[in-house]
Amino acid sequence: MSGLTAPKGTFDTLPPESARFLAVRETLTAPLRRAGYGYVETPVFEETAVFSRGVGESTDVVTKEMYTFDDRGGRSLTLRPELTAGLMRAFIEHRLYDGALPVKLWTAGSAFRYERPQAGRYRHFTQVDMEALGVDDPALDAEVVALGVQGFRDLGLTDYELLLTSLGDETCRPQYRELLVEFLAKLDLDEETRRRAEINPLRVLDDKRPEVQAQLGEAPLMVDHLSDSTRAHYDAVRQHLTDLGVTWTEAPRLVRGLDYYTKTTFEFVHGGLGAQSAIGGGGRYDGLSAALGGPDVSGIGYAVGVDRTLLAVQAEGLDIGVTAGVQAFVVPLGAEAKQLAVRLVGQLRQAGISADTVYGDRGLKGSMKAADRSGATHVVVVGDRDLAEGVGQLKDMRTGEQRPVPVGELFETLRASVEG
């Protein structure tokens, strides 16, 4: 053995837990497909500028957490720390804005951040990401939020909470920024935090250190300084959410960790995950396209952590993805029977039935153990004596009942038994 292991802060997802992982990812993406969102694949690395300009120069993601390297051509590339900026780059590069709007996209994949590994927070993680681009409509904001909620509902989660606020826009944020800068200037902050306050004072509100949070109790809130238009937008979003049966908690101090959010901003948290309670979130980002060199079009979306949602599923004791590995299993005893088993398993799979057989030289006892581990409800045992009689033994693993079936009828009988 070489002693090689997965890099620190990463992990392998293996059976049987991987079945739960896939089930969570499938359930989170199903509402997006039903709503007409189209699937997109983008590279797991981009030019570094995609994230430094898109995510924000002042964010911890850009300043501390990105995996950045120069390739052999001297180009600065970065493993994606999140998925939205790459999707927006693709939206701009391929001029998707020239078609019908909004453009509705979704993807799922890996992201990478260099941070201290801890429970529920890793350096390699998987997200489901969706974006609705090109239209600024409160009803679209509500659709996006509701689709996230639907994914959690479909999983059976109940101990989650939707936090909601508005971060204003260019019509009201400059005035609010001045108020916040004036407030922060009076606080006892370290030099790095003061520099951050000069670049993006909203980021200071997101500082998790107790000594900083203790001084922010009287900080002005963006939601109290919205312009008439952004207030009307936020009111409309909340009305549409009410109409969609979505409940939320007002979170006026909510600040997402990326710089591009405007107006509607939200986060999903789960009560069973301790301090690292966020399982997803998002919001509107009407300036992101322009920041990346594209047209000045609006957008809204969210990302949900598949790994973190799986932890929430486990915290609630839900049996997501706990299903039998296969439906049918064929146990051949002898070379001639092996040929029949391979053919029968192939026929079953082509018919849409999950099936497997024994590989390698095993006796009846070892083969039946393999059949039992497979989770199959029906097992066919075929030995030399059975073949001489032209039959196979079909066993219902749930009841223990066993009966002979003519070889020529094995496929249809087994298919009918499994589907029945």
Short mmCIF file of N, CA, C and O in Angstrom, two decimals, residues 9-10 44 67 79-83 108-114 122-127 307:
data_model
loop_
_atom_site.label_atom_id
_atom_site.label_comp_id
_atom_site.label_asym_id
_atom_site.label_seq_id
_atom_site.Cartn_x
_atom_site.Cartn_y
_atom_site.Cartn_z
N GLY A 9 -9.59 17.83 4.40
CA GLY A 9 -10.78 18.64 4.14
C GLY A 9 -11.66 18.11 3.03
O GLY A 9 -12.64 18.75 2.66
N THR A 10 -11.31 16.94 2.49
CA THR A 10 -12.15 16.30 1.48
C THR A 10 -12.59 14.94 1.99
O THR A 10 -12.13 14.47 3.03
N VAL A 44 -14.83 23.20 -13.96
CA VAL A 44 -14.62 23.33 -12.52
C VAL A 44 -13.53 24.35 -12.22
O VAL A 44 -13.30 24.70 -11.07
N TYR A 67 -8.60 28.35 -4.42
CA TYR A 67 -7.48 27.55 -4.92
C TYR A 67 -7.08 28.13 -6.28
O TYR A 67 -7.71 27.85 -7.29
N LEU A 79 -9.92 27.07 -9.13
CA LEU A 79 -10.99 26.10 -8.94
C LEU A 79 -12.21 26.85 -8.42
O LEU A 79 -12.09 27.67 -7.51
N ARG A 80 -13.36 26.57 -8.98
CA ARG A 80 -14.53 27.39 -8.64
C ARG A 80 -14.88 27.26 -7.16
O ARG A 80 -15.06 26.15 -6.65
N PRO A 81 -14.99 28.39 -6.45
CA PRO A 81 -15.43 28.36 -5.05
C PRO A 81 -16.94 28.39 -4.92
O PRO A 81 -17.49 28.19 -3.84
N GLU A 82 -17.63 28.71 -6.01
CA GLU A 82 -19.09 28.70 -6.09
C GLU A 82 -19.46 28.60 -7.55
O GLU A 82 -18.58 28.68 -8.42
N LEU A 83 -20.74 28.40 -7.87
CA LEU A 83 -21.11 28.06 -9.24
C LEU A 83 -21.75 29.20 -10.02
O LEU A 83 -21.79 29.17 -11.25
N ALA A 108 -25.33 21.17 -11.17
CA ALA A 108 -24.93 20.54 -9.91
C ALA A 108 -23.49 20.10 -10.07
O ALA A 108 -23.12 19.54 -11.10
N GLY A 109 -22.67 20.36 -9.06
CA GLY A 109 -21.29 19.96 -9.19
C GLY A 109 -20.44 20.38 -8.01
O GLY A 109 -20.93 20.93 -7.02
N SER A 110 -19.15 20.11 -8.13
CA SER A 110 -18.20 20.34 -7.06
C SER A 110 -17.75 21.79 -7.02
O SER A 110 -17.66 22.46 -8.04
N ALA A 111 -17.45 22.27 -5.81
CA ALA A 111 -16.82 23.56 -5.60
C ALA A 111 -15.74 23.39 -4.55
O ALA A 111 -15.73 22.39 -3.80
N PHE A 112 -14.82 24.36 -4.48
CA PHE A 112 -13.62 24.17 -3.66
C PHE A 112 -13.27 25.47 -2.92
O PHE A 112 -13.19 26.53 -3.53
N ARG A 113 -13.08 25.36 -1.62
CA ARG A 113 -12.65 26.50 -0.82
C ARG A 113 -11.64 26.04 0.21
O ARG A 113 -11.85 25.02 0.89
N TYR A 114 -10.58 26.82 0.36
CA TYR A 114 -9.57 26.50 1.36
C TYR A 114 -10.00 27.13 2.68
O TYR A 114 -9.92 28.34 2.86
N TYR A 122 -16.36 21.61 4.41
CA TYR A 122 -15.20 20.94 3.84
C TYR A 122 -14.57 21.79 2.75
O TYR A 122 -15.13 22.79 2.30
N ARG A 123 -13.40 21.38 2.30
CA ARG A 123 -12.71 22.10 1.24
C ARG A 123 -13.20 21.70 -0.14
O ARG A 123 -12.95 22.41 -1.12
N HIS A 124 -13.86 20.58 -0.22
CA HIS A 124 -14.49 20.13 -1.46
C HIS A 124 -15.93 19.79 -1.13
O HIS A 124 -16.19 19.02 -0.21
N PHE A 125 -16.87 20.37 -1.83
CA PHE A 125 -18.27 20.15 -1.53
C PHE A 125 -19.08 20.20 -2.82
O PHE A 125 -18.57 20.59 -3.87
N THR A 126 -20.31 19.76 -2.73
CA THR A 126 -21.18 19.68 -3.91
C THR A 126 -22.40 20.57 -3.71
O THR A 126 -23.02 20.57 -2.64
N GLN A 127 -22.73 21.33 -4.76
CA GLN A 127 -23.89 22.21 -4.70
C GLN A 127 -24.85 21.94 -5.86
O GLN A 127 -24.44 21.54 -6.94
N ASP A 307 -24.13 18.09 0.34
CA ASP A 307 -23.54 17.43 1.52
C ASP A 307 -24.23 17.91 2.80
O ASP A 307 -24.55 17.11 3.68
#
